[in-house]
C-alpha positions as a Python dict, from the first residue, in 0.01 Angstrom:
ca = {
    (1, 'X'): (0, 0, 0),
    (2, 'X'): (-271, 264, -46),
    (3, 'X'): (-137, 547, 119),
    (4, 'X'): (250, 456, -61),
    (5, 'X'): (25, 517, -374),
    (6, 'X'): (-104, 810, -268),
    (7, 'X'): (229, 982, -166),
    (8, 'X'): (448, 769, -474),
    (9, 'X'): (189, 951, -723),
    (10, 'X'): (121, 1262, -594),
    (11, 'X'): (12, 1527, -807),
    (12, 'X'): (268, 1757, -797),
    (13, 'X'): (551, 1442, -916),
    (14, 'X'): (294, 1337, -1124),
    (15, 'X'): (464, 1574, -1450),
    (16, 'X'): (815, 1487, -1348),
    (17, 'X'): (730, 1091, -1401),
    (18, 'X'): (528, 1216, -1722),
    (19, 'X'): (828, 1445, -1849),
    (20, 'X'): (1047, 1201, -1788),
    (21, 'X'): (922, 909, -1989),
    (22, 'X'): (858, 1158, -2289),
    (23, 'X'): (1217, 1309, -2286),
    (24, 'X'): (1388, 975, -2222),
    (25, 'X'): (1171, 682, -2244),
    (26, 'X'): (978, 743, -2595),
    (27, 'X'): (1093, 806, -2948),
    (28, 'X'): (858, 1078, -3004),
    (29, 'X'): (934, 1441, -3200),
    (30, 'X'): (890, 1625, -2913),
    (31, 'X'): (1215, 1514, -2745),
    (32, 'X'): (1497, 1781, -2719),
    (33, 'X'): (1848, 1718, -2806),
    (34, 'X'): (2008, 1465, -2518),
    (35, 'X'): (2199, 1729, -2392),
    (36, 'X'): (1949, 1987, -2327),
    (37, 'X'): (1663, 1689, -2182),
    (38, 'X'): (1785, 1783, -1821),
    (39, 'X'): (1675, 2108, -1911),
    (40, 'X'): (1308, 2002, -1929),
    (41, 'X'): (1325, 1796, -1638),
    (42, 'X'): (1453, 2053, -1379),
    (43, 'X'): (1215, 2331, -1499),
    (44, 'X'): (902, 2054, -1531),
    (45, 'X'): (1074, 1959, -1123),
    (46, 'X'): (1122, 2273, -999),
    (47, 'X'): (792, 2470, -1115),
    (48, 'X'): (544, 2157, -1034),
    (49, 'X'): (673, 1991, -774),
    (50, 'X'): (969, 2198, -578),
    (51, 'X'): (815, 2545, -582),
    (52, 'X'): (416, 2421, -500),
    (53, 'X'): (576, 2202, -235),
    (54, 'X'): (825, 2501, -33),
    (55, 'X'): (499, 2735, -85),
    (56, 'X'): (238, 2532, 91),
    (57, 'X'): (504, 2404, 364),
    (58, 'X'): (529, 2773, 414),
    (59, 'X'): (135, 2857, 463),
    (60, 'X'): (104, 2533, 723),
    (61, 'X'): (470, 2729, 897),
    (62, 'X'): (233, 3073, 889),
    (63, 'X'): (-77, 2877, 1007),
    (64, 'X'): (-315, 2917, 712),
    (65, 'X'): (-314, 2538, 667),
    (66, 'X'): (-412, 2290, 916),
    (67, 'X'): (-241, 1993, 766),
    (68, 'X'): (-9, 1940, 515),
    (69, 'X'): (-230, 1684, 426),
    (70, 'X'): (-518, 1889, 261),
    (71, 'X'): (-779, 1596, 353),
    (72, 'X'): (-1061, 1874, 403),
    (73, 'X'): (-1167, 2110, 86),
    (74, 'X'): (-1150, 2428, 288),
    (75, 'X'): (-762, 2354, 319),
    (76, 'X'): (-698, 2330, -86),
    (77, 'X'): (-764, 2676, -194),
    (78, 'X'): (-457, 2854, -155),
    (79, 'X'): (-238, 2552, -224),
    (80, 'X'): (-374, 2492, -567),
    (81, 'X'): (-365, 2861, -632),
    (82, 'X'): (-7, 2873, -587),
    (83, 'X'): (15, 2516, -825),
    (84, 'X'): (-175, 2696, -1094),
    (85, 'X'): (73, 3021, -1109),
    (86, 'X'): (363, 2745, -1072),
    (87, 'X'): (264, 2529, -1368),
    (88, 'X'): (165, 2807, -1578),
    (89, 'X'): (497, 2960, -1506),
    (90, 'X'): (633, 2616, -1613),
    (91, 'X'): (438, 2594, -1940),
    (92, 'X'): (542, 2943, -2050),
    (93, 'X'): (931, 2902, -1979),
    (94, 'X'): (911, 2601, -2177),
    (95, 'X'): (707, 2792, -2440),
    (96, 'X'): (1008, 3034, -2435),
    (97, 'X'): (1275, 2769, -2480),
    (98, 'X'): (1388, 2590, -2799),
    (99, 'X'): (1206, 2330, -2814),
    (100, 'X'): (904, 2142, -2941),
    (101, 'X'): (543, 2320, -2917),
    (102, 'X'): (409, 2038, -2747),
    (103, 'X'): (636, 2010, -2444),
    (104, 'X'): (485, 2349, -2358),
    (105, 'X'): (169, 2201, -2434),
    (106, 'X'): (128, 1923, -2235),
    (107, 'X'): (285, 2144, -1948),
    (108, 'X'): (-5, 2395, -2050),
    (109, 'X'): (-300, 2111, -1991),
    (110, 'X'): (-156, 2018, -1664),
    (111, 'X'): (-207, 2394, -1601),
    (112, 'X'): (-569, 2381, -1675),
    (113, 'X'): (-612, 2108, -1525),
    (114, 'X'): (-512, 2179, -1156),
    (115, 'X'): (-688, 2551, -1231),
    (116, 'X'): (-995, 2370, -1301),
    (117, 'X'): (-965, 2174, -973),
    (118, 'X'): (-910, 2471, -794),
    (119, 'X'): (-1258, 2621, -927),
    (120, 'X'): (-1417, 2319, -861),
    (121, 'X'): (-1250, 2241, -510),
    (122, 'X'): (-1454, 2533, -391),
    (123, 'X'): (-1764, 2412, -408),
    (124, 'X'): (-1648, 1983, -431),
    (125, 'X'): (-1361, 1775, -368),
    (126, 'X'): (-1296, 1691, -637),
    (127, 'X'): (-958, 1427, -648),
    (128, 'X'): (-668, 1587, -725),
    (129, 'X'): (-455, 1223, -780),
    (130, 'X'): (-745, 1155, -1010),
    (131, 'X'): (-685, 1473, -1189),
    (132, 'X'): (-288, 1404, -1222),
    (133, 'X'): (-298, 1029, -1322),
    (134, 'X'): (-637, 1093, -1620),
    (135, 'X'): (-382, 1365, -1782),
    (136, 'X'): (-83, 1139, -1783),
    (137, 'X'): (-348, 842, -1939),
    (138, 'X'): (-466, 1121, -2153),
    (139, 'X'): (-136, 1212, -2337),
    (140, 'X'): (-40, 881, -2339),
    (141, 'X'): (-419, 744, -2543),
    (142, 'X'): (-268, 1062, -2784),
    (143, 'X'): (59, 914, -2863),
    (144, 'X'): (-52, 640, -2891),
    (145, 'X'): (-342, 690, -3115),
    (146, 'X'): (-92, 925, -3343),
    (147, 'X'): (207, 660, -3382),
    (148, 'X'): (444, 964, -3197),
    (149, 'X'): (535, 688, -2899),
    (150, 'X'): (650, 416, -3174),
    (151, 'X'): (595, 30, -3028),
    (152, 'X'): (639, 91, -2714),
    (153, 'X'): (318, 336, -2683),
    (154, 'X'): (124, 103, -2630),
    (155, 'X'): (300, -25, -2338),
    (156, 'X'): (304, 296, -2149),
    (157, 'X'): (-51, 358, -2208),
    (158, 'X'): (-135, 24, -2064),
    (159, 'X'): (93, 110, -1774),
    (160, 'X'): (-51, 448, -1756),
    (161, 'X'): (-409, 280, -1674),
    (162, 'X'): (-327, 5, -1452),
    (163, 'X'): (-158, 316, -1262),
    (164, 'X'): (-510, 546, -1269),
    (165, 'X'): (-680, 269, -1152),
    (166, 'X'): (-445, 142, -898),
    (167, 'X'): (-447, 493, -749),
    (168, 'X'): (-760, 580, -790),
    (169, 'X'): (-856, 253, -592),
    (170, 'X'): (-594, 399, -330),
    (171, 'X'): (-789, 696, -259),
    (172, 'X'): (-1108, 505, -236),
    (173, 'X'): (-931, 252, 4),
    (174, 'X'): (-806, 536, 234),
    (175, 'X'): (-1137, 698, 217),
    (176, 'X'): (-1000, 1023, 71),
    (177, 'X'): (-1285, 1053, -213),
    (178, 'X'): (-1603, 922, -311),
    (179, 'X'): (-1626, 739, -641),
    (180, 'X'): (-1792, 1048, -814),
    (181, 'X'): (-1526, 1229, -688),
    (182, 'X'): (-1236, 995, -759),
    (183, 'X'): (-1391, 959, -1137),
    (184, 'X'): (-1458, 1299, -1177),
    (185, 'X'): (-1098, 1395, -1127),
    (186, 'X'): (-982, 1126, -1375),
    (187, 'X'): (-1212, 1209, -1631),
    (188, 'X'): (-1127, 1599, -1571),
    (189, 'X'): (-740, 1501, -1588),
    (190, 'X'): (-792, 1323, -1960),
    (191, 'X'): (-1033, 1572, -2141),
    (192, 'X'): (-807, 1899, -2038),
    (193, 'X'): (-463, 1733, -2114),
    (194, 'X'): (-665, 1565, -2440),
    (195, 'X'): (-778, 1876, -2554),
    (196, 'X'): (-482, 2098, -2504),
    (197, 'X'): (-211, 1831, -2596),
    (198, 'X'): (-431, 1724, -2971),
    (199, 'X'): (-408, 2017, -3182),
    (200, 'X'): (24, 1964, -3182),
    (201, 'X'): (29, 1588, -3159),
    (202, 'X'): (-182, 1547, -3454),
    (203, 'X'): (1, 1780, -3675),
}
């Protein structure tokens, strides 16, 4: 159960579940048009989780990774380097696109975010699944708090930390983290996405 946790909510599908229940899931003003929500969803897919993905299966095929894993800190580096570029790169196409500020937004956080455990994943291993689950509570305590979600906001943000918690217990269960580190990550997760994501969703 632990480690289908661990792979079910990995970081890098972490903003396609996230995306996914904003564009289709929650009647809030950030939505595009129907038409153009599959939009969102293959840019948010292909820059966070298909294009991270490809580029650290290639550095395992060239031998600068020893597992695909990344169980040890040394290994996480270069692999969270390339998921920095690749959500930025996701947060300023959707900048560039038609739509509301704070789909870029959110995608900007989750930028921040994983650069911030790449700074700290050189000195502590810090937990990445922490990291990805605290953001997706983070936006969701936002929407919440705003009204943007409607009734069903609170619903999603109660799902949202049964999940943290659930996962978070995963990593601890597998021995992946310590607690400090598996807290750390969550708490790192909701203050970036928090900070980023408030200035639009309170407008």
């Amino acid at each position: 159960m632990a480690t289908a946790l661990s792979l079910a909510f990995h970081p890098l599908l972490v903003p396609s579940y996230l995306f996914y229940v904003v564009c289709y899931q929650l009647p809030v003003v950030a939505q595009p048009a129907l038409p153009d929500r599959w939009i969102v969803l293959a840019v948010v897919f292909g820059f966070t989780f298909l294009l991270p993905a490809l580029g650290t299966g290639a550095l395992f095929w060239f031998g600068r990774l020893d597992s695909l894993l990344l169980r040890e800190r040394a290994q996480r580096p270069l692999p969270l380097l390339l998921a920095t570029f690749s959500f930025a790169g996701a947060a300023f196409l959707l900048h560039q696109l038609p739509f509301s500020p704070l789909l870029s937004r959110i995608m900007l956080g989750m930028a921040m975010a994983v650069l911030l455990t790449l700074l700290i994943s050189l000195r502590w291993k810090i937990s990445a699944h922490g990291v990805g689950v605290g953001g997706s509570f983070g936006l969701f305590v936002l929407l919440h708090l705003t009204n943007a979600a409607g009734p069903a906001g609170f619903w999603w943000l109660l799902a949202a930390a049964i999940l943290a918690l659930a996962v978070l217990g995963a990593r601890l269960a597998l021995d992946a983290h310590t607690p400090a580190q598996a807290w750390a990550g969550l708490g790192l997760g909701i203050s970036v996405v928090m900070s980023l994501v408030a200035g639009v969703a309170f407008l």
